[in-house]
XYZ file of C-alpha atoms in Angstrom:
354
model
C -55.995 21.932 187.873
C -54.779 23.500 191.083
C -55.112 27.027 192.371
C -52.296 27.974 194.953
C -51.947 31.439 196.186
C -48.416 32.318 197.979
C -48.096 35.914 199.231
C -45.928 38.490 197.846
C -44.917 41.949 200.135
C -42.934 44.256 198.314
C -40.665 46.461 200.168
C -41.919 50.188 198.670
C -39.322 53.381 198.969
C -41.361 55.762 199.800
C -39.155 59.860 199.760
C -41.252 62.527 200.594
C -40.400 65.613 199.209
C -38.176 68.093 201.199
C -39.087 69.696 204.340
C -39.472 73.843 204.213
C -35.766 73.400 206.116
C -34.341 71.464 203.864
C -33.864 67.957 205.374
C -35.723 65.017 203.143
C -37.839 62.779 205.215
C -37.266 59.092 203.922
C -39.571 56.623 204.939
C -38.185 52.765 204.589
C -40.094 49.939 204.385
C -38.965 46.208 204.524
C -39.661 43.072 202.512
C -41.749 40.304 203.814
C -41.709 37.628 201.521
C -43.300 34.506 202.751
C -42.595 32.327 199.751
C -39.565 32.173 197.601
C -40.144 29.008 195.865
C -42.853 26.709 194.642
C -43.133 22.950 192.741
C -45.485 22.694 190.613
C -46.706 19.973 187.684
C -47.122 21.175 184.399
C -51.039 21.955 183.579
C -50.829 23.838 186.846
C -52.205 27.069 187.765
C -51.560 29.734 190.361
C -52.664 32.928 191.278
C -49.667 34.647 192.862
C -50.823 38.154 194.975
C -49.112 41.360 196.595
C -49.466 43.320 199.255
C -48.105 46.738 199.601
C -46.624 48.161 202.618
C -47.136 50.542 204.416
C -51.353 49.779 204.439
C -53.036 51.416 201.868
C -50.616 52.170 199.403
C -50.823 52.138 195.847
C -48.877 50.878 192.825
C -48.896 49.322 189.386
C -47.459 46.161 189.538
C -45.750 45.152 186.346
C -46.015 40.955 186.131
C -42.668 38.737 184.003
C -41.628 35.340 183.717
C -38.219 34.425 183.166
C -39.374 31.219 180.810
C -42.811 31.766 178.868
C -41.937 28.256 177.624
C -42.099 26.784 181.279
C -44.507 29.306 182.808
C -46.280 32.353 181.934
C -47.885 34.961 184.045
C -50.686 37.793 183.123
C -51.918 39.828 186.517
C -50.336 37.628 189.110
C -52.368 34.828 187.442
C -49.448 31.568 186.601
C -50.170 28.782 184.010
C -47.077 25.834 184.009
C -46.784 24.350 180.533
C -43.758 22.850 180.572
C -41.063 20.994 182.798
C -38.257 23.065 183.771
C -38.228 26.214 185.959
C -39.162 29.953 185.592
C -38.749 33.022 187.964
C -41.876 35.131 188.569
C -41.119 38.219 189.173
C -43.829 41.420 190.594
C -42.533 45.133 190.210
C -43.967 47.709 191.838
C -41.903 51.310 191.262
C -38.305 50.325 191.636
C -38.681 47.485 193.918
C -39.134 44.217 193.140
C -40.262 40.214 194.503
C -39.758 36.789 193.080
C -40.554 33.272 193.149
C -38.477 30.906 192.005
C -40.997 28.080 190.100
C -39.704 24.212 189.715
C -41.935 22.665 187.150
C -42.114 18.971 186.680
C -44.431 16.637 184.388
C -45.244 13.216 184.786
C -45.429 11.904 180.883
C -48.163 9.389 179.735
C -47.094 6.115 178.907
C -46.189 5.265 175.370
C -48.920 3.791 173.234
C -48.548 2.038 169.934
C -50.623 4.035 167.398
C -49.725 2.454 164.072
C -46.954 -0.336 162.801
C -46.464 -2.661 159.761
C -44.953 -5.748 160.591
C -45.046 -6.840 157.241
C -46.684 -10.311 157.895
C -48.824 -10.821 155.140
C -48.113 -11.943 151.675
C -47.548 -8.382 149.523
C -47.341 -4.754 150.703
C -50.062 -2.876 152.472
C -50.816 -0.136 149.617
C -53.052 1.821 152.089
C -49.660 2.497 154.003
C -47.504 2.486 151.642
C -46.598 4.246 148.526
C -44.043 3.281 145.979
C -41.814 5.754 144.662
C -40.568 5.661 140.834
C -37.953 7.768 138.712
C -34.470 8.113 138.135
C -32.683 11.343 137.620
C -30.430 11.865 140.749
C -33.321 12.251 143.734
C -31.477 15.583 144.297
C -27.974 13.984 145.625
C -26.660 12.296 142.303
C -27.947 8.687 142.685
C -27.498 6.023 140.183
C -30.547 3.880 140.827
C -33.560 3.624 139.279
C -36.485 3.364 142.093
C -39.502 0.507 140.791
C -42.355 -0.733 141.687
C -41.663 -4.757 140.842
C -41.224 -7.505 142.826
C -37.812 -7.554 142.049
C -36.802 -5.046 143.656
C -39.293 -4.667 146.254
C -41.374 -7.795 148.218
C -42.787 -8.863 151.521
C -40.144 -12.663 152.061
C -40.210 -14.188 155.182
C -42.093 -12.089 157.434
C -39.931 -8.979 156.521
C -40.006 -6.389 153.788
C -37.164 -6.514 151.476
C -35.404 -3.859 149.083
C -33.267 -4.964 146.815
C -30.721 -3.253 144.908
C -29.504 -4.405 141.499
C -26.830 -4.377 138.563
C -29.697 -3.398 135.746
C -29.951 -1.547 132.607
C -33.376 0.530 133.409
C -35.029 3.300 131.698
C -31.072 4.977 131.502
C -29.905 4.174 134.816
C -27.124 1.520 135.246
C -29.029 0.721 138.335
C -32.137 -0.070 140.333
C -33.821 -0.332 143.608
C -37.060 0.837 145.441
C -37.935 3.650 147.841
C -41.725 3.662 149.421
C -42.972 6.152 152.009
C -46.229 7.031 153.836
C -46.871 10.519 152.532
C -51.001 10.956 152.797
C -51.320 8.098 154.195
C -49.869 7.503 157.909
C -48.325 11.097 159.535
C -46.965 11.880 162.545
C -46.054 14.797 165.026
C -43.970 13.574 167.907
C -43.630 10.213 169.470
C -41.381 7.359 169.316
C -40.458 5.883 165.448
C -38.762 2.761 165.802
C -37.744 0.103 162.694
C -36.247 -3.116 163.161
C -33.563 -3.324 159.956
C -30.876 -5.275 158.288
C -28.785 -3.297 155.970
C -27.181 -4.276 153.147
C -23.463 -4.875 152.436
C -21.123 -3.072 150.095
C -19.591 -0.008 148.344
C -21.814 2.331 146.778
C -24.836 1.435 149.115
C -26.555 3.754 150.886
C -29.962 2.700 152.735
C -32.172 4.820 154.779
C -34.926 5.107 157.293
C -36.198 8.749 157.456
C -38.971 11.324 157.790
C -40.248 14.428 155.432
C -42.240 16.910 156.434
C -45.701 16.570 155.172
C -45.486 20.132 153.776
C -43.346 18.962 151.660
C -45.282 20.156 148.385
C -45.873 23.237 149.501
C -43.178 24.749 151.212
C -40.403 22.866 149.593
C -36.766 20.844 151.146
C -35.547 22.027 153.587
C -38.418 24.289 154.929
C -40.506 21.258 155.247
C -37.499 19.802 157.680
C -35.866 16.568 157.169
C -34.758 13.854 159.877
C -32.467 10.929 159.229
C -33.551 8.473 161.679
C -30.680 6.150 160.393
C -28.435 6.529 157.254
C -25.673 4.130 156.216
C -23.078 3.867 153.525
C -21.237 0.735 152.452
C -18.222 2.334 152.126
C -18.071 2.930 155.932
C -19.356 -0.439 156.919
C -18.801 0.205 161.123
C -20.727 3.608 160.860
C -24.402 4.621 161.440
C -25.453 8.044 160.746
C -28.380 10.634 162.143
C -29.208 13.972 160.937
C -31.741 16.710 160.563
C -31.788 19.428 157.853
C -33.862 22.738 157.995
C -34.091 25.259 156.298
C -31.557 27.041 158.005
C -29.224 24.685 158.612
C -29.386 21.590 155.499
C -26.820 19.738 153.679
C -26.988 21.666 150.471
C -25.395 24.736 153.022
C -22.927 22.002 154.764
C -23.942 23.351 158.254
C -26.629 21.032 159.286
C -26.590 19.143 162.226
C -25.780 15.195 162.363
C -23.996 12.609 164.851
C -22.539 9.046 164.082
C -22.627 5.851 166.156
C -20.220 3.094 165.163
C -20.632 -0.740 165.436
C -19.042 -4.030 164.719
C -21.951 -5.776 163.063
C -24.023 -3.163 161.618
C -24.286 -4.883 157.913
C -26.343 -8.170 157.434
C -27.559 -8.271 161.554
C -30.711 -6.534 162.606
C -30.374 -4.137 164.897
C -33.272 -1.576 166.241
C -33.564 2.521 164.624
C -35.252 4.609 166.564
C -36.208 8.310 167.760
C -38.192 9.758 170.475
C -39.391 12.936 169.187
C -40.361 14.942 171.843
C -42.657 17.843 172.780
C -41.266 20.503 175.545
C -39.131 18.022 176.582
C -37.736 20.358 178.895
C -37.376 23.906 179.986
C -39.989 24.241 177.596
C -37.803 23.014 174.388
C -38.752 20.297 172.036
C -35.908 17.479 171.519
C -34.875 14.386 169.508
C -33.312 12.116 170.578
C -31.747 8.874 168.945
C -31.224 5.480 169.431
C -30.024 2.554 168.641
C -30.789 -0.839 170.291
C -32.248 0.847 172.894
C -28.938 3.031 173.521
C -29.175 6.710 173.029
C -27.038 7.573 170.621
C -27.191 11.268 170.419
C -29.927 14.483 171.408
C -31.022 17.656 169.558
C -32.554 20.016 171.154
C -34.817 23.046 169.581
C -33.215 26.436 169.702
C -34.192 27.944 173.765
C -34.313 31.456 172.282
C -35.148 32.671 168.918
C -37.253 29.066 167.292
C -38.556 29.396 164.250
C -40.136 27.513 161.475
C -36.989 27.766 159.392
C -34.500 26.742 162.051
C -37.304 23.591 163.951
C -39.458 22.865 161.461
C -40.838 20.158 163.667
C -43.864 20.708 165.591
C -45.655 19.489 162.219
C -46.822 16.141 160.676
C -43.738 13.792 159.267
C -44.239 10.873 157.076
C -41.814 7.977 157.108
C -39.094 6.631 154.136
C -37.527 3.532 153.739
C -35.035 3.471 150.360
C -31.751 2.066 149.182
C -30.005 4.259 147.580
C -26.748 3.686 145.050
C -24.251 6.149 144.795
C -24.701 9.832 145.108
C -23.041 12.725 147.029
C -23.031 10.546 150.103
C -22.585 6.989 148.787
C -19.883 7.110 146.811
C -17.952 5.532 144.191
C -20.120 1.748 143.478
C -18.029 -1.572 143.517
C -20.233 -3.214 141.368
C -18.699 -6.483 142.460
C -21.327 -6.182 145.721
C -23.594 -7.310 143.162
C -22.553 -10.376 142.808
C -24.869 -11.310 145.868
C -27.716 -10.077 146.769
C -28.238 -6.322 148.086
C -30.601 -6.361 150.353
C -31.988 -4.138 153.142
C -34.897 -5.835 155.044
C -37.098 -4.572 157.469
C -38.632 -6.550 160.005
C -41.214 -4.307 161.507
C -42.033 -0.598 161.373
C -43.725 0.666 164.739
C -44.936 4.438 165.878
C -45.730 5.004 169.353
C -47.457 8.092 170.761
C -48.475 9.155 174.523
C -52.559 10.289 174.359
């Protein structure tokens, strides 16, 4: 923690009232600022001080930060909390001082703070749940989501969903869905999956988080973010998205961004986010990638963030499914089926900086 004291003089106008002839008697003085800027590190502290001119006079002086995300300030005293930069400013009557405050931060090394690379001979049930049901999931699916082996399995060092041509419990369809709710959640950090996606019409896999409020506060309060969607019908095309409550797709105004490639069906290729805290000027971001390539950046709302419009400074768990149909898959060629639908994940790996 450092402690750096820079001197503020304010120029004061001081009038004097009239003189018994008439004639005001104005005395002037001038501004003596001897610093006007200041680099700090975030964590910082400073205790920023004024002196009033001429000696011995006397005034409140009123303390404001431009950026209470980067820097706040209460009695000349400055505490940095994020990268970016902020202008303190010192009022005393109608005159005025400022110092112009560059923040930087030096971020921690990622660490790897939990991962399935799904090595051994079933799934890990103390990661993993299995989803089951029918009934549309909310965006008109077809499938069926089931525990078996059929549809879900650890083969050859990956884990594989597969999506079928089945009569099941009224569905036409089936496939699996598993996530980590109350069992692995996260706030912030990189998420990263290694995945091969199926190929065809009428699929539509998925790697994405839920809030963990889910239950309680309901979709899209709890925030949603698509770390990678994909529909067969668009074989070239990768998808990312959030939804909030504010801004979701059951409105039609929420925010996504696409990234196309050549050989996104059947060929692993690497999903991944780095979810961010006060990434900069004090704002939280997410940004996506694939392979390593940034794809595309949200950043939380600079003035006026909420819980309904950035619903993520909470705990997320993670979803893999493969999906058939529904409001964004589409009309099924059930001809795919007559291979194998599969969407395989290699490894599943959360990294954190502590």
């Amino acid at each position: 923690m450092k402690s750096i004291t820079p001197f503020f003089v304010l120029l004061l106008l001081a009038i004097s009232s009239c003189t018994p002839e008439g004639l005001p008697d104005v005395d002037t003085q001038e501004v003596v600022l001897s610093e006007t800027s200041l680099s700090l590190t975030a964590g910082d502290s400073l205790k920023l001080t004024t002196q009033l001119l001429p000696e011995g006079a006397k005034a409140d002086v009123l303390w404001t930060s431009s950026n209470i995300k980067v820097a706040t300030v209460l009695n000349g005293m400055v505490k940095t909390l994020a990268r970016g930069t902020a202008i303190i400013s010192a009022k005393a009557d109608s005159v005025s001082s400022s110092c112009t405050i560059t923040v930087t931060k030096e971020d921690l090394p990622y660490q790897l703070v939990w991962s399935d690379e799904f090595d051994a001979a079933t799934l890990d049930l103390s990661k993993w749940t299995c989803e089951t049901g029918g009934g549309g999931w909310g965006n008109k699916e077809k499938q069926y989501y089931t525990n078996r082996t059929d549809n879900i399995r650890i083969e050859g060092g990956s884990l594989v969903i597969e999506a079928k041509k089945e009569s099941y419990s009224s569905n036409s369809y089936t496939s699996a869905r598993i996530n980590t709710r109350n069992k692995a959640v996260f706030t912030y950090g990189r998420i990263e999956a290694r995945l091969s996606l199926p190929v065809g019409k009428g699929t539509w896999p998925a790697f994405w988080m839920l809030g963990a409020n889910f239950s309680t506060v309901g979709w899209a309060t709890c925030g949603e973010v698509d770390i990678m969607e994909h529909v067969g019908s668009d074989p070239t095309m990768i998808s990312h998205a959030v939804h909030t409550y504010e801004k979701n797709g059951y409105k039609g105004n929420h925010w996504w961004a696409r990234k196309y490639l050549n050989d996104i069906e059947g060929v692993y290729h690497v999903y991944a986010i780095e979810w961010e805290k006060q990434a900069n000027e004090g704002d939280d971001c997410i940004r996506f990638y694939v392979d390593g390539v940034l794809s595309a950046t949200l950043w939380e709302q600079h003035v006026g963030s909420t819980v309904k419009n950035w619903p993520f400074k909470n705990n997320f768990f993670i979803i893999f499914n493969v999906a058939i149909g529904g409001t964004m898959g589409g009309t099924v060629d059930d001809a795919i089926f007559n291979v194998p639908v599969l969407m395989k994940v290699d490894y599943i790996r959360v990294y954190q900086r502590i």
